[in-house]
PDB file of C-alpha atoms and ligand atoms in Angstrom:
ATOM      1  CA  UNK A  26       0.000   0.000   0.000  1.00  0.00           C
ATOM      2  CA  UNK A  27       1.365   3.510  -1.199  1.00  0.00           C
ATOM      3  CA  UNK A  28      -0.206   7.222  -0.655  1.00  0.00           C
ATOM      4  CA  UNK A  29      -1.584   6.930  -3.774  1.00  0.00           C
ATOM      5  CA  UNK A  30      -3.067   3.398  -3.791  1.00  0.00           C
ATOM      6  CA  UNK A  31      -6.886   2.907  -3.439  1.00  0.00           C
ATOM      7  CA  UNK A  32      -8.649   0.701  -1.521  1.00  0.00           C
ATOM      8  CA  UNK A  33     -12.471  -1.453  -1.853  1.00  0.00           C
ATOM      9  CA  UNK A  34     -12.965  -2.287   1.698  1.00  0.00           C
ATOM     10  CA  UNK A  35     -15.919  -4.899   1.516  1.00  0.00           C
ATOM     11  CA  UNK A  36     -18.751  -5.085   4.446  1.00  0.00           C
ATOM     12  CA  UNK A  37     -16.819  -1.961   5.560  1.00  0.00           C
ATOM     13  CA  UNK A  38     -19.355  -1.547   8.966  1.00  0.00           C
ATOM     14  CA  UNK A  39     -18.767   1.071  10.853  1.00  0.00           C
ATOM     15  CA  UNK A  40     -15.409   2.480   8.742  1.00  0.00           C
ATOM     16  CA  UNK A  41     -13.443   0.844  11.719  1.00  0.00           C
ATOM     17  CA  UNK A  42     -10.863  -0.650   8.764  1.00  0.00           C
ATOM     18  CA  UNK A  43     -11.299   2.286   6.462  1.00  0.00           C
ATOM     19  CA  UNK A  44     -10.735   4.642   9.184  1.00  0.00           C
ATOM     20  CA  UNK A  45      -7.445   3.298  10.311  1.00  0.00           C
ATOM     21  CA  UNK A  46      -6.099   2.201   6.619  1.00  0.00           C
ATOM     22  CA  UNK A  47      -6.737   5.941   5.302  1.00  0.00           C
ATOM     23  CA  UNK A  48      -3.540   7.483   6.808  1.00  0.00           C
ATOM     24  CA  UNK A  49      -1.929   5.289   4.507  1.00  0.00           C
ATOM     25  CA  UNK A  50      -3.364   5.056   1.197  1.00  0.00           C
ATOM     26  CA  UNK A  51      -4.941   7.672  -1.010  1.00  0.00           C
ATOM     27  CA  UNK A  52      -8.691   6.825  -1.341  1.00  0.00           C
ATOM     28  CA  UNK A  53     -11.042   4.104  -0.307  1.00  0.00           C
ATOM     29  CA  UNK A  54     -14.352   3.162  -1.042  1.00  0.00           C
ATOM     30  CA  UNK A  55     -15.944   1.353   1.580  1.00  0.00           C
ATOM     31  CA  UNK A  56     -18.787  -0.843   1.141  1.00  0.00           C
ATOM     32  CA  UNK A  57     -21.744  -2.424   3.410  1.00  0.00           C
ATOM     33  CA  UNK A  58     -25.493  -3.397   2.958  1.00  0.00           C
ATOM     34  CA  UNK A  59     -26.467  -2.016   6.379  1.00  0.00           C
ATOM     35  CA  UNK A  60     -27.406   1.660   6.633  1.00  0.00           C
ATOM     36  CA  UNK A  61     -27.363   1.075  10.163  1.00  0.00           C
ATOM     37  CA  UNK A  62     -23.705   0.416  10.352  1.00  0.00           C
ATOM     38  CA  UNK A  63     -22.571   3.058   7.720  1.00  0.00           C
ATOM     39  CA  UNK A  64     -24.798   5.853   9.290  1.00  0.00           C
ATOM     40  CA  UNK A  65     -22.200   5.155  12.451  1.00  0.00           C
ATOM     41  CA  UNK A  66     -18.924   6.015   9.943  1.00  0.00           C
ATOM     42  CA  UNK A  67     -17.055   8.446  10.860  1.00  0.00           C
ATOM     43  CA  UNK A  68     -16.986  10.969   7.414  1.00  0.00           C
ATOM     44  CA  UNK A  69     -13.857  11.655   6.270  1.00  0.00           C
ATOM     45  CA  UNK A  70     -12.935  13.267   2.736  1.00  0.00           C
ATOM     46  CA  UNK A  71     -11.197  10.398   1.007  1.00  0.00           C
ATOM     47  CA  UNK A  72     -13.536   7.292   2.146  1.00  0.00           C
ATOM     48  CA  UNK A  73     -16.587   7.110   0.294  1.00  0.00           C
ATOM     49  CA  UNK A  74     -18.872   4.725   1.759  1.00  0.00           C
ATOM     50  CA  UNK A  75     -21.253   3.261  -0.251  1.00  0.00           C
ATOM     51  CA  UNK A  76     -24.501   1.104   0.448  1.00  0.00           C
ATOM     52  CA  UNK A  77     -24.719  -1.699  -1.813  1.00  0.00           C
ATOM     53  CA  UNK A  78     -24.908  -6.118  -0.712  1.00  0.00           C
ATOM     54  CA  UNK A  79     -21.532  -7.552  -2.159  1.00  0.00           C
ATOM     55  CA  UNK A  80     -23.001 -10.092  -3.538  1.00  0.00           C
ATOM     56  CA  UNK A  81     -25.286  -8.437  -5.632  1.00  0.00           C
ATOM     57  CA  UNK A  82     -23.885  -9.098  -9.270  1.00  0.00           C
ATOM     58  CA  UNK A  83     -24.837  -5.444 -10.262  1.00  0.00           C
ATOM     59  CA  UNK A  84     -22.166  -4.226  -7.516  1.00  0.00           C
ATOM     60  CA  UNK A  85     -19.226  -2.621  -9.148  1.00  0.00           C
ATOM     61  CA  UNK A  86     -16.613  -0.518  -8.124  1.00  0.00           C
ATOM     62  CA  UNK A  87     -16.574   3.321  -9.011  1.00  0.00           C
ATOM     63  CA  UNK A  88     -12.636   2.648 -10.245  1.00  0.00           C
ATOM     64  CA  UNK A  89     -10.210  -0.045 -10.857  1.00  0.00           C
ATOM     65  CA  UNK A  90      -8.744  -0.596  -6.824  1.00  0.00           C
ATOM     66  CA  UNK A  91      -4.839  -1.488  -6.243  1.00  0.00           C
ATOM     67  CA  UNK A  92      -6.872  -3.727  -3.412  1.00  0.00           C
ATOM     68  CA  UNK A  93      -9.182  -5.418  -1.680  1.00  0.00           C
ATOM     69  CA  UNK A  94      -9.320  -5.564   2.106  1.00  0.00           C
ATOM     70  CA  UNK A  95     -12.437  -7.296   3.957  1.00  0.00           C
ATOM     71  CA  UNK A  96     -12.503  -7.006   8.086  1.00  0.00           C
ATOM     72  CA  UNK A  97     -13.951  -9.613  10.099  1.00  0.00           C
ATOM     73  CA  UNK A  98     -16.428 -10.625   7.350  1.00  0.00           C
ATOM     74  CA  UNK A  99     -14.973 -12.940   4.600  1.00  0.00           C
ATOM     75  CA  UNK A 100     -17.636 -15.501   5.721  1.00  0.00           C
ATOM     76  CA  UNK A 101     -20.298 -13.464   4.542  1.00  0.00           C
ATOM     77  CA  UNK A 102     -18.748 -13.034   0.746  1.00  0.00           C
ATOM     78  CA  UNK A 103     -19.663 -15.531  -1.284  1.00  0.00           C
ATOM     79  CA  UNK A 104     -16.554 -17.100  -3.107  1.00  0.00           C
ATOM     80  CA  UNK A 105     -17.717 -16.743  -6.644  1.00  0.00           C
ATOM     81  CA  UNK A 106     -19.124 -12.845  -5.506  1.00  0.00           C
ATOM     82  CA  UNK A 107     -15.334 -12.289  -4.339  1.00  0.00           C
ATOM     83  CA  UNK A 108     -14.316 -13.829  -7.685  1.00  0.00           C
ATOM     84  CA  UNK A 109     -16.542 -11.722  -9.601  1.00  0.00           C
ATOM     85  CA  UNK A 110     -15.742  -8.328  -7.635  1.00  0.00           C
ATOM     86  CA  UNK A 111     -11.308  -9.189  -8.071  1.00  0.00           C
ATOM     87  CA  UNK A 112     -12.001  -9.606 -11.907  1.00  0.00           C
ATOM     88  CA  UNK A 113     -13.857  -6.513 -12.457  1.00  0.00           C
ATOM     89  CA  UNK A 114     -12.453  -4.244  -9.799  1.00  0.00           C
ATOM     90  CA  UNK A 115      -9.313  -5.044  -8.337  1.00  0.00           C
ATOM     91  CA  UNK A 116      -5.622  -4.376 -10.769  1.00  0.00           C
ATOM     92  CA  UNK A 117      -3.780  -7.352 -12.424  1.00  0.00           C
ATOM     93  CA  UNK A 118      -0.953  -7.279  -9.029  1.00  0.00           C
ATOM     94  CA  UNK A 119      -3.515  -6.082  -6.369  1.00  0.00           C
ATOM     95  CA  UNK A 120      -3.827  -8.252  -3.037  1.00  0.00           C
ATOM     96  CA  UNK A 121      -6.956  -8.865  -1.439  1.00  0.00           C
ATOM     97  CA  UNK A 122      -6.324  -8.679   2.575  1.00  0.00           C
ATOM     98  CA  UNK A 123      -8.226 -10.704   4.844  1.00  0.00           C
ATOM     99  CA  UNK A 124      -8.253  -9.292   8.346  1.00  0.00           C
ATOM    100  CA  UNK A 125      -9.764  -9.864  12.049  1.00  0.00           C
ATOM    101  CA  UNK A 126      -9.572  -9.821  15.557  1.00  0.00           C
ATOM    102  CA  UNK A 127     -10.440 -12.836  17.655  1.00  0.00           C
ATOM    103  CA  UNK A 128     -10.897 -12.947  21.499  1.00  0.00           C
ATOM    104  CA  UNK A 129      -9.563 -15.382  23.592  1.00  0.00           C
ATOM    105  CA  UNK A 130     -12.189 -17.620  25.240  1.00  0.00           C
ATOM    106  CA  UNK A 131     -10.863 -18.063  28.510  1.00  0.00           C
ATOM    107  CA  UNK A 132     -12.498 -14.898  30.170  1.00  0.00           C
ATOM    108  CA  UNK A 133     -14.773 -16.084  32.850  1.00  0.00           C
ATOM    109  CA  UNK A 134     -17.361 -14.023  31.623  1.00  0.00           C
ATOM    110  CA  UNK A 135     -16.880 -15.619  27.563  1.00  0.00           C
ATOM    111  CA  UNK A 136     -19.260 -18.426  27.550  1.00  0.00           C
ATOM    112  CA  UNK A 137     -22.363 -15.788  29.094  1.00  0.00           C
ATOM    113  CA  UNK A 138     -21.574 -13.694  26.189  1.00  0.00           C
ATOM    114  CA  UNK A 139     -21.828 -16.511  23.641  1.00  0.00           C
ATOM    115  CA  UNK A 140     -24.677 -18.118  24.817  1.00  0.00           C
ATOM    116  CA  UNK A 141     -26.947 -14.732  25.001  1.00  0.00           C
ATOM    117  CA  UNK A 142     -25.140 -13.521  21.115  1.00  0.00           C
ATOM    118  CA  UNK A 143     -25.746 -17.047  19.300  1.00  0.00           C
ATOM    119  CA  UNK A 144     -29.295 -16.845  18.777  1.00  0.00           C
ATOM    120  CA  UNK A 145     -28.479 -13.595  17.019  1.00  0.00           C
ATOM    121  CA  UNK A 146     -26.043 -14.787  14.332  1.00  0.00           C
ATOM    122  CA  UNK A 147     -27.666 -17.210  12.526  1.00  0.00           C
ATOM    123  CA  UNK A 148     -25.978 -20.132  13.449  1.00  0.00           C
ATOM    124  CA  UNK A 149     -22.896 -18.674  12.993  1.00  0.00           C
ATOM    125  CA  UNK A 150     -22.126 -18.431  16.593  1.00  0.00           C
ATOM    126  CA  UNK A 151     -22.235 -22.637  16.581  1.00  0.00           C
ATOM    127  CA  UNK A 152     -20.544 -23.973  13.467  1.00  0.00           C
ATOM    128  CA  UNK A 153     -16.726 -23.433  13.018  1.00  0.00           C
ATOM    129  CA  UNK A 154     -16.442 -20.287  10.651  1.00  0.00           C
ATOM    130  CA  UNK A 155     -13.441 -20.099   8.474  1.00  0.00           C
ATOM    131  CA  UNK A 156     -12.220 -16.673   9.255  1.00  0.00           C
ATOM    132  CA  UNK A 157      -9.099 -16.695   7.625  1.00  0.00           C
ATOM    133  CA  UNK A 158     -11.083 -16.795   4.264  1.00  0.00           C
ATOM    134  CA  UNK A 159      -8.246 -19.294   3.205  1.00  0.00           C
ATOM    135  CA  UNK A 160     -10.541 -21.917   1.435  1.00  0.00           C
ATOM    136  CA  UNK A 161     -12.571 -19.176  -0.481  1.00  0.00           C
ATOM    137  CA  UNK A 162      -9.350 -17.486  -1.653  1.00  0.00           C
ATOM    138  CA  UNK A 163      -8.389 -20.672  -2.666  1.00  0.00           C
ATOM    139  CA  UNK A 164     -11.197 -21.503  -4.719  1.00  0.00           C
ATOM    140  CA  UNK A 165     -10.687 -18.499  -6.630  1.00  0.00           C
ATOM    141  CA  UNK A 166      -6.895 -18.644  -7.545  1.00  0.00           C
ATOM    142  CA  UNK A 167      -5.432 -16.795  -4.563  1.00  0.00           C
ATOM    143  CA  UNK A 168      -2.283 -17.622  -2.420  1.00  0.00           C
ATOM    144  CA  UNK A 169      -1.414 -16.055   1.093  1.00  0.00           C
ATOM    145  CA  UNK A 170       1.597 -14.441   0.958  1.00  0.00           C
ATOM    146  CA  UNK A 171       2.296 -12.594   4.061  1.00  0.00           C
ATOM    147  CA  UNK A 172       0.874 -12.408   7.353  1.00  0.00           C
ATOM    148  CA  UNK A 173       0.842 -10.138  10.626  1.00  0.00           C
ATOM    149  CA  UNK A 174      -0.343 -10.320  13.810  1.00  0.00           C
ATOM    150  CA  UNK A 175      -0.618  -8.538  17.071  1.00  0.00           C
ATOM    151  CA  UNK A 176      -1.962  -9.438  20.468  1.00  0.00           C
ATOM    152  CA  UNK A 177      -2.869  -7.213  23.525  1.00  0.00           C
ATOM    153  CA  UNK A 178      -5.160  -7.688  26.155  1.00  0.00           C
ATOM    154  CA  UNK A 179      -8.325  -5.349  25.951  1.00  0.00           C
ATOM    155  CA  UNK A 180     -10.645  -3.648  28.820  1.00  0.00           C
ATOM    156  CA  UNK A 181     -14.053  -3.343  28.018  1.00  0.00           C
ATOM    157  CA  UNK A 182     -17.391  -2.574  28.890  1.00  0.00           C
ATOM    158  CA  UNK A 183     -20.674  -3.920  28.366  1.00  0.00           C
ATOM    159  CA  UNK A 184     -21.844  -1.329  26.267  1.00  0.00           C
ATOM    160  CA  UNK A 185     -19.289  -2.455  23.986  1.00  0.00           C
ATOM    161  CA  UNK A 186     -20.163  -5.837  23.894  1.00  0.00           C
ATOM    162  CA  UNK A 187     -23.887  -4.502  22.749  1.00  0.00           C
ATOM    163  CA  UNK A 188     -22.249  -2.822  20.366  1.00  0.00           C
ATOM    164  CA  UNK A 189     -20.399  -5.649  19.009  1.00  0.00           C
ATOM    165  CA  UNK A 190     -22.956  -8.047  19.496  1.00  0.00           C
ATOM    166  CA  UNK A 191     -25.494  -5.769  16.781  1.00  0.00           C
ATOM    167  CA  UNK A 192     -22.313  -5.798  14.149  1.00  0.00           C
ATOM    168  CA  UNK A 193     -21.542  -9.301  13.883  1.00  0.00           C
ATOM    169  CA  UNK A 194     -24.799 -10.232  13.097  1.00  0.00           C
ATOM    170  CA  UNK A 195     -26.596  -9.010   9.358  1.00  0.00           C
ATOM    171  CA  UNK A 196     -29.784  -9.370   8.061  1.00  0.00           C
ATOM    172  CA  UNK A 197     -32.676 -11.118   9.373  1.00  0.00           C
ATOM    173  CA  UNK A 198     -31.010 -11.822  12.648  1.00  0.00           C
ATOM    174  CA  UNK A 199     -29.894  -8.350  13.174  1.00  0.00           C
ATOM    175  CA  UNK A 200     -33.549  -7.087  12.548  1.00  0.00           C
ATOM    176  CA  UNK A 201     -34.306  -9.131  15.597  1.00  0.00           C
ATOM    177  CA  UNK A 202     -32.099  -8.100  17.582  1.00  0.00           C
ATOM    178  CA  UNK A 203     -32.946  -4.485  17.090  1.00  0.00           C
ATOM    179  CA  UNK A 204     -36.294  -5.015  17.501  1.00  0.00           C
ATOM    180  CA  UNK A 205     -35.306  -7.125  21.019  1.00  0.00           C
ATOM    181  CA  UNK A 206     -32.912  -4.421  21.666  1.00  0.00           C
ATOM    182  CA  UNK A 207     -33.967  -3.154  25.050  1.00  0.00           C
ATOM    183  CA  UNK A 208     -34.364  -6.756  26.667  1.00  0.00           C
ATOM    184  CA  UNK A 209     -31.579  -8.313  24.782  1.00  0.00           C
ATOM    185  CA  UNK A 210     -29.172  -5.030  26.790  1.00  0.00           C
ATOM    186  CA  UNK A 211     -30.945  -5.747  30.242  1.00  0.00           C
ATOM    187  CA  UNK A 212     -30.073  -9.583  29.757  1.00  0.00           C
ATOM    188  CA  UNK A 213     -26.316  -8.808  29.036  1.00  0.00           C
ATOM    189  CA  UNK A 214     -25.951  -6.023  32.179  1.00  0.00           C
ATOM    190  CA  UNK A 215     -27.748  -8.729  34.979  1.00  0.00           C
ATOM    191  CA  UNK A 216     -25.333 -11.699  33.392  1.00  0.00           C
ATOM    192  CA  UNK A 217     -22.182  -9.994  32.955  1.00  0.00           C
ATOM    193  CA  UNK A 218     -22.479  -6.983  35.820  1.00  0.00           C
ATOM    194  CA  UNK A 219     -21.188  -9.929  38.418  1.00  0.00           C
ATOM    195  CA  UNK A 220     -17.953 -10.048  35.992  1.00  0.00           C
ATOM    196  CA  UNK A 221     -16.878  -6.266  36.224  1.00  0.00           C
ATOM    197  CA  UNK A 222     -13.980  -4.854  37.503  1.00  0.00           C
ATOM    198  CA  UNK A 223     -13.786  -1.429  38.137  1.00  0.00           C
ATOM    199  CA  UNK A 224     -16.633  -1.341  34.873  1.00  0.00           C
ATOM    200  CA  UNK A 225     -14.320  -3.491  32.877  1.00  0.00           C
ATOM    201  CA  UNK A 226     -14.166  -7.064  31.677  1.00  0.00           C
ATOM    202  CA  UNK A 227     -10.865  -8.294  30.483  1.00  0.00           C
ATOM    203  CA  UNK A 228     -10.037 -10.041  26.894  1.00  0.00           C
ATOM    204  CA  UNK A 229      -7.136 -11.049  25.703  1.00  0.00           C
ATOM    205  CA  UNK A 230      -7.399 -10.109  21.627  1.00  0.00           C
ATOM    206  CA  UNK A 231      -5.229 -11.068  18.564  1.00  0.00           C
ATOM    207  CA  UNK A 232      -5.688  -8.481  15.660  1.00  0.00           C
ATOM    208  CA  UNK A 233      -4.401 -10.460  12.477  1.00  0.00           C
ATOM    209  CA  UNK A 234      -4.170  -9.892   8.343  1.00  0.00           C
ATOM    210  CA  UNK A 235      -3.412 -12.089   5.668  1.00  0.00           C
ATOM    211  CA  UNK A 236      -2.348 -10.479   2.320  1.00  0.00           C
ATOM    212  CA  UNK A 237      -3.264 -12.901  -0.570  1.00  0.00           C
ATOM    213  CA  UNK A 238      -2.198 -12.648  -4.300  1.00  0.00           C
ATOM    214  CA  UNK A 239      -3.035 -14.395  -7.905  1.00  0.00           C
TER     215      UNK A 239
HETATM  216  C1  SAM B  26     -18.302  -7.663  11.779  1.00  0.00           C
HETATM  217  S1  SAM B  26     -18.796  -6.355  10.706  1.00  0.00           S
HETATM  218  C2  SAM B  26     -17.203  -5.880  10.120  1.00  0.00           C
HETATM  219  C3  SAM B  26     -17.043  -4.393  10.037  1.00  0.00           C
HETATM  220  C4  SAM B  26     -15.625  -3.918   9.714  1.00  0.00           C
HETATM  221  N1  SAM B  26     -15.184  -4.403   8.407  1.00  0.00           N
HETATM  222  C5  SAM B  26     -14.650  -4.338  10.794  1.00  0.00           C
HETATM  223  O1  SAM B  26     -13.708  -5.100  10.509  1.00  0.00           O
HETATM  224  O2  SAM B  26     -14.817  -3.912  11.932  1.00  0.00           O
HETATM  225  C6  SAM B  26     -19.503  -7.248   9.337  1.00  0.00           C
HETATM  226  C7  SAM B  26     -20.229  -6.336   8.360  1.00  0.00           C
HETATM  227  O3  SAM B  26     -20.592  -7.083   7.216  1.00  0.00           O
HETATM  228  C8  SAM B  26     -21.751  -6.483   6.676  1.00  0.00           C
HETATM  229  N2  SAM B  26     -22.321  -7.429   5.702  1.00  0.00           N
HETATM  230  C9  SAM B  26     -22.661  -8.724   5.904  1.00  0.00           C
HETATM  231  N3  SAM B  26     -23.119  -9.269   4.764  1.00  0.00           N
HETATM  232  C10 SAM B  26     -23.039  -8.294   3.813  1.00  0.00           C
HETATM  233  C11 SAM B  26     -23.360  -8.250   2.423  1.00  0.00           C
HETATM  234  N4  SAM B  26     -23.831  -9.329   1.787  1.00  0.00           N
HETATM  235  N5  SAM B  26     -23.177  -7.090   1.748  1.00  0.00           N
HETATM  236  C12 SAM B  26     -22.680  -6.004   2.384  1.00  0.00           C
HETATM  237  N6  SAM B  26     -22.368  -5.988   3.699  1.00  0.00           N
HETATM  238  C13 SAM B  26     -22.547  -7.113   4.404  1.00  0.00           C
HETATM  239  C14 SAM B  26     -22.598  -6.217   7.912  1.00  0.00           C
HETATM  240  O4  SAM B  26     -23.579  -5.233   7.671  1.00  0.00           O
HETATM  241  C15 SAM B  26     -21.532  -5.750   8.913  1.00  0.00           C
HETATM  242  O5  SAM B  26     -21.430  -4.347   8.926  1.00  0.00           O
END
């Protein structure tokens, strides 16, 4: 990534990737299907964010990108949708990145949070969910070629863990978790509130990105 290069950040969600990658690249458009999540962006001048589902066929880039980079959400591209958006957006050299964060699971307080999110995400919160995107890039011709990863351990508070709960989830699952929004926030504070310390809950985090080429 240069000053100059541009970016297609796919399910961009809140701009969290977009909003970090922008100091070091020259444009970015940044994509998601929820207005929900986009209309919590923070603007800034050189990230256009976009509304559109990625897997719509009609989706299509405004410009050719020098790459792709999709946070925490490679499991809701479908591989031929990624194939179709590298062929008629991304430059003959450009990478697609694949980047998350996962949380450890040995917080005391982990398996609470799990058990009250899962009914939210579709059943993605129970099968085994490939976030490394490696099989899909593989079915479509891509390699990893470098990798990078940093762990810390994190303080945070419940609110946050609303927060995340509502953008992990898409769809039909999130529309019922807004509409249970007010019980669903009570249910996390009386389970989680014994778990606090000094407001926080601890979790140790590994942030992580896999560059891929063709
Ligand atoms: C966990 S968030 C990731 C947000 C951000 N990229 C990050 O790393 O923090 C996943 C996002 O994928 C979006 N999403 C899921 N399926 C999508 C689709 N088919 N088209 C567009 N966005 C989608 C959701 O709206 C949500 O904002």
């Amino acid at each position: 990534m240069t000053a100059e290069s541009t970016l297609l950040d796919l399910c961009c969600g809140s701009g969290e990737v977009a909003t970090g990658c922008i100091r070091h690249c020259g444009h970015i458009y940044a994509v998601d299907g929820s207005a929900e999540m986009l209309a919590q962006a923070p603007r800034a001048e050189r990230i256009d964010y976009i509304q559109a589902d990625v897997n719509d066929e009609a989706y299509k880039a405004p410009e050719l990108v020098d790459h792709i980079i999709i946070g925490r959400a490679i499991h809701w591209v479908e591989a031929d949708s990624l194939a179709r958006l590298a062929r008629a957006n991304l430059k003959e050299d450009g990478r697609i990145i694949i980047c998350s964060t996962c949380w450890g699971t040995e917080a005391a307080w982990f398996a609470d949070y799990q058990r009250l999110t899962t009914p939210y995400k579709g059943g993605l919160g129970q099968r085994q969910i490939d976030t490394t995107g490696a099989g899909t890039l593989a079915s479509i011709g891509f390699s990893a070629e470098d990798q990078l990863r940093v762990g810390r351990r994190l303080l945070v508070d419940i609110d946050y863990l609303i927060g995340h709960a509502m953008a992990t989830t898409y769809g039909d699952r999130q529309i019922a978790l807004a509409n249970d929004f007010d019980n669903f926030s009570q249910r996390m504070r009386t389970t989680l509130s014994p778990h606090l310390v000094d407001g926080r809950l601890a979790m140790d985090v590994t942030s992580w990105a896999i560059v891929y080429y063709r």
